PDB file of C-alpha atoms in Angstrom:
ATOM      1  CA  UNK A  30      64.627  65.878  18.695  1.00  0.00           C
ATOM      2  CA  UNK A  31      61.129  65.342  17.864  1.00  0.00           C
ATOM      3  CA  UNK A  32      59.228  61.657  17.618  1.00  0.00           C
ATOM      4  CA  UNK A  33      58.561  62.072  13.980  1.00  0.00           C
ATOM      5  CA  UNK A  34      62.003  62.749  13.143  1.00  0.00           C
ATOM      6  CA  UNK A  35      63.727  60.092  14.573  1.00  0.00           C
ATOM      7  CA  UNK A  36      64.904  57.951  12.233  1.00  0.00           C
ATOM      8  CA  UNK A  37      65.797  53.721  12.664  1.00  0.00           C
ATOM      9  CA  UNK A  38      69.293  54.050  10.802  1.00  0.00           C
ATOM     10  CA  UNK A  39      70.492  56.503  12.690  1.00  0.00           C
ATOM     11  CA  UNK A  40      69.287  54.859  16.103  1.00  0.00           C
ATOM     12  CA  UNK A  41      70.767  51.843  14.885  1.00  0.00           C
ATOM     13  CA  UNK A  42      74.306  53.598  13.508  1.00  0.00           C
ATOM     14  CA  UNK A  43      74.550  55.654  17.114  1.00  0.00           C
ATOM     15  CA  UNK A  44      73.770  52.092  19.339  1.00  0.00           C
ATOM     16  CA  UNK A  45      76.487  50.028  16.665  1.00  0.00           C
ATOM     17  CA  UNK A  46      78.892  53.023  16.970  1.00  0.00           C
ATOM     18  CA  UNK A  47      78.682  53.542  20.690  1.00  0.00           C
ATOM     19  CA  UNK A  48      79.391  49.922  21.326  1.00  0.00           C
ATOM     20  CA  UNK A  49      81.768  49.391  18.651  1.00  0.00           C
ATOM     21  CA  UNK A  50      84.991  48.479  20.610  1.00  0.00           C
ATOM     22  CA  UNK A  51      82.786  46.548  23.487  1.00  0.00           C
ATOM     23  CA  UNK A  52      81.867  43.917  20.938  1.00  0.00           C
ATOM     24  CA  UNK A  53      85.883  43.924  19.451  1.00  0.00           C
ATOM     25  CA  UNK A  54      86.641  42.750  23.196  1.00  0.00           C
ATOM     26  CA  UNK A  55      83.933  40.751  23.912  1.00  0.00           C
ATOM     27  CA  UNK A  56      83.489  36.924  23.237  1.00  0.00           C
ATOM     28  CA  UNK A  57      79.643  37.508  23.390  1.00  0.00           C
ATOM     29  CA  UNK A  58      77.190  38.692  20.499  1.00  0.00           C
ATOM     30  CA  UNK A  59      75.248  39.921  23.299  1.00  0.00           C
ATOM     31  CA  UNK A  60      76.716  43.457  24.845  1.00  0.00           C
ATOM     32  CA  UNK A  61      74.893  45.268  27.347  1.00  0.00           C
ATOM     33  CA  UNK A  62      74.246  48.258  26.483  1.00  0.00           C
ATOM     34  CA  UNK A  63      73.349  51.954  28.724  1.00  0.00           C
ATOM     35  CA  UNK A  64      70.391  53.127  27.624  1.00  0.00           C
ATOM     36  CA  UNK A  65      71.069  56.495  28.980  1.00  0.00           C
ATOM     37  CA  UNK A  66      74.305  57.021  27.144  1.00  0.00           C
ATOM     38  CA  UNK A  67      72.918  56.148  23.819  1.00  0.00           C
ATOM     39  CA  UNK A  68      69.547  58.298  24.016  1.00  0.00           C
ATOM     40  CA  UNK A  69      71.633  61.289  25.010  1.00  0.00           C
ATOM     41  CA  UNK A  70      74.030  60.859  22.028  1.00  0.00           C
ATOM     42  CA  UNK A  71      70.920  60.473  19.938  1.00  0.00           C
ATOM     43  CA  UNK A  72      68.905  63.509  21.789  1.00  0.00           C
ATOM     44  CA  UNK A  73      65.863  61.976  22.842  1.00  0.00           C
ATOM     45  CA  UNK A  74      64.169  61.126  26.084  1.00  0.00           C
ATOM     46  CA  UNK A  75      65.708  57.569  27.228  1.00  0.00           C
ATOM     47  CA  UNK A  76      61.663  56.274  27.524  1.00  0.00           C
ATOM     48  CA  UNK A  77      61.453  56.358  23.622  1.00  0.00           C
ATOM     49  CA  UNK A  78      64.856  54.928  23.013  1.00  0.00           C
ATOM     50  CA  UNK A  79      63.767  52.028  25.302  1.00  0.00           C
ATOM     51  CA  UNK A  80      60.297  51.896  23.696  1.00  0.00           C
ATOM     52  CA  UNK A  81      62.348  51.696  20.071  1.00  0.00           C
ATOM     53  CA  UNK A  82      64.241  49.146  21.147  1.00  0.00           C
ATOM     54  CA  UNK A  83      62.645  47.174  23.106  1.00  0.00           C
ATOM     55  CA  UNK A  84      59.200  46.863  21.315  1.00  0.00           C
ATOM     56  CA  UNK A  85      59.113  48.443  17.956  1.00  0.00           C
ATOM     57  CA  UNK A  86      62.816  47.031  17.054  1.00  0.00           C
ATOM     58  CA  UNK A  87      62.161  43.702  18.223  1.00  0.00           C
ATOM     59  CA  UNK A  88      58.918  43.507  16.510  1.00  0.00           C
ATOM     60  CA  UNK A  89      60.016  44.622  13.253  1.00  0.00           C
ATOM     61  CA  UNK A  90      63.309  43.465  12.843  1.00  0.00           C
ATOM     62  CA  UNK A  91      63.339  40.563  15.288  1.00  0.00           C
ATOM     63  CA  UNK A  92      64.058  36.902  13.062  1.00  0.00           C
ATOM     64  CA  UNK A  93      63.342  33.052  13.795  1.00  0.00           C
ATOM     65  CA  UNK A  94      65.886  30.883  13.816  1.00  0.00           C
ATOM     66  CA  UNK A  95      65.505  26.992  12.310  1.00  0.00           C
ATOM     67  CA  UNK A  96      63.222  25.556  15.019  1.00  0.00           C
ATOM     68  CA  UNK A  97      60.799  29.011  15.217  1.00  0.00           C
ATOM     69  CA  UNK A  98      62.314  30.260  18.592  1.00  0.00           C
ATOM     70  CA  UNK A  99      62.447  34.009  18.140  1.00  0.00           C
ATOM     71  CA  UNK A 100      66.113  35.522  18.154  1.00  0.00           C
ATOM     72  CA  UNK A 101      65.229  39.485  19.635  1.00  0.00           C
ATOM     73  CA  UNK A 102      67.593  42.365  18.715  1.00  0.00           C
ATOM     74  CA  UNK A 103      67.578  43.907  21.951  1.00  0.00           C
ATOM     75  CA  UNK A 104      66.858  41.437  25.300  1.00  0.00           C
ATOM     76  CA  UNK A 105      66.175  42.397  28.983  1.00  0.00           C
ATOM     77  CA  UNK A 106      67.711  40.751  31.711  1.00  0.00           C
ATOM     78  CA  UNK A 107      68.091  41.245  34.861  1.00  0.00           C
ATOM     79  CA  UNK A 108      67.108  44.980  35.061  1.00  0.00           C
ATOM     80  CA  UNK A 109      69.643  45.497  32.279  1.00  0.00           C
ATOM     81  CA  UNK A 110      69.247  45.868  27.815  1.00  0.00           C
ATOM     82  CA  UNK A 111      71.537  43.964  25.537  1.00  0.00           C
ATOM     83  CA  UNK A 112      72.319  43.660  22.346  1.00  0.00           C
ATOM     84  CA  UNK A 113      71.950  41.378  19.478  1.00  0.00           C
ATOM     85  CA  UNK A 114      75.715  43.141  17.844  1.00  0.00           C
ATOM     86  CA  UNK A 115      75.959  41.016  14.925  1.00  0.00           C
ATOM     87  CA  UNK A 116      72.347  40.782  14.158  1.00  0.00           C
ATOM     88  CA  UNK A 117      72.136  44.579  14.527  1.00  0.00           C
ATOM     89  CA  UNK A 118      74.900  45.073  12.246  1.00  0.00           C
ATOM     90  CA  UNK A 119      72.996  43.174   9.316  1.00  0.00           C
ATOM     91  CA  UNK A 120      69.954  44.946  10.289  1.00  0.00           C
ATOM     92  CA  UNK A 121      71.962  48.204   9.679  1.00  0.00           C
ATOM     93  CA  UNK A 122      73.943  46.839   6.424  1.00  0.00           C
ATOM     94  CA  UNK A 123      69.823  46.165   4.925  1.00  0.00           C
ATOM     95  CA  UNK A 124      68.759  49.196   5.792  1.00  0.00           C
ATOM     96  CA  UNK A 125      71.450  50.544   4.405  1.00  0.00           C
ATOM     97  CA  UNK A 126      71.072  48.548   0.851  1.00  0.00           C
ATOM     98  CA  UNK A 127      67.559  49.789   0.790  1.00  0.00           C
ATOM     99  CA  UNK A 128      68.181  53.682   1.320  1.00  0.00           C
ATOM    100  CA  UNK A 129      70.946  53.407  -1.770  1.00  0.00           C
ATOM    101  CA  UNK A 130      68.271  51.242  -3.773  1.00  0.00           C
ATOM    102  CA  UNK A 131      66.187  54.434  -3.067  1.00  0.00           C
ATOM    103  CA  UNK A 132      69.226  57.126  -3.628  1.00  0.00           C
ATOM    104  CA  UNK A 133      70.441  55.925  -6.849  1.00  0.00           C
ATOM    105  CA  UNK A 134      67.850  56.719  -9.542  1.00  0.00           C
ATOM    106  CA  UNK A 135      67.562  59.628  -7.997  1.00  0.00           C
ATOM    107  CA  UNK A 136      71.069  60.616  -8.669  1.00  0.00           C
ATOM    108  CA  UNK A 137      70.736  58.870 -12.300  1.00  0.00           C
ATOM    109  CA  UNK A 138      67.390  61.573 -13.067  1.00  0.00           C
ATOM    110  CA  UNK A 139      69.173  64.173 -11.501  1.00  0.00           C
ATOM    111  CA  UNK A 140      72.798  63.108 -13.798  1.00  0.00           C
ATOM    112  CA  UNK A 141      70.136  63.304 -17.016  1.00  0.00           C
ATOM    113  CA  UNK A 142      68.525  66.176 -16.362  1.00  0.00           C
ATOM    114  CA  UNK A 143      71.851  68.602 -15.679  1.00  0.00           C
ATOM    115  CA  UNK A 144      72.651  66.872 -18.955  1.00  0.00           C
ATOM    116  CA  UNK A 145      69.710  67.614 -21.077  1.00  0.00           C
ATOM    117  CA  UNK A 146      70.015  70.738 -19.574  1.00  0.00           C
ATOM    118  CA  UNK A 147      73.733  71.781 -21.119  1.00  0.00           C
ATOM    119  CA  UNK A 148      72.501  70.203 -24.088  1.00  0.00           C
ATOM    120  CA  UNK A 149      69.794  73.175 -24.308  1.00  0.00           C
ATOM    121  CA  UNK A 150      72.103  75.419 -23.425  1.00  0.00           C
ATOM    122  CA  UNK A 151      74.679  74.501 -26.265  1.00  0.00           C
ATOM    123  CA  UNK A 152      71.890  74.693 -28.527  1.00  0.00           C
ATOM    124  CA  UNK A 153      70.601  78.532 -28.414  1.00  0.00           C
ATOM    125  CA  UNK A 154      74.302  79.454 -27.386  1.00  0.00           C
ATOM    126  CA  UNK A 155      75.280  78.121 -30.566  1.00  0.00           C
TER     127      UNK A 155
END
């Protein structure tokens, strides 16, 4: 898949949907995640999943709590990635909200047009 066409919901779908069940068993929000596993089920290099994640994630989406310590999405330790699972999940839900924001008067134009459209057909077929 090519850089330009990667796109942040459906990084952020594949990493919630690929570590779905972990975070059902786990008493943790953080789950460790495999890199690897989640760039080939995405079809890029495992680099720019990392780089995603780990920098442009974080720095966009990343939040303060109440006494300004920063609360990451995606943390290193130890050699190893984990995830924030409940913050990614209401990362996911607003990026969501904003693609139907987006979607819907698009679908509203498109509704009036097929029906201005029938309209001027009923007219000269008439």
């Amino acid at each position: 898949m090519e850089i330009s066409k990667i796109k942040h919901r459906k990084v952020i779908e594949t990493t919630l949907k690929v570590y779905y069940k972990k975070f059902i068993y786990s008493e943790s929000s953080l789950i460790k995640i495999n890199c690897k596993l989640v760039s080939a089920n995405l079809g890029i290099d495992e680099r720019i999943y990392r780089h995603l994640i780990e920098y442009h994630y974080n720095k966009k989406f990343g939040m303060k709590n109440n006494e300004g310590k920063t609360i990451d999405i995606f943390t290193l330790k130890k050699e190893y990635m984990y995830v924030n699972y409940p913050l990614l999940v209401s990362i996911n839900a607003d990026l969501q909200l904003e693609n139907n924001k987006f979607l819907l008067p698009i679908w509203i134009s498109s509704a009036a047009l097929v029906v201005a459209a029938i309209g001027v057909w009923v007219k000269f077929t008439t």
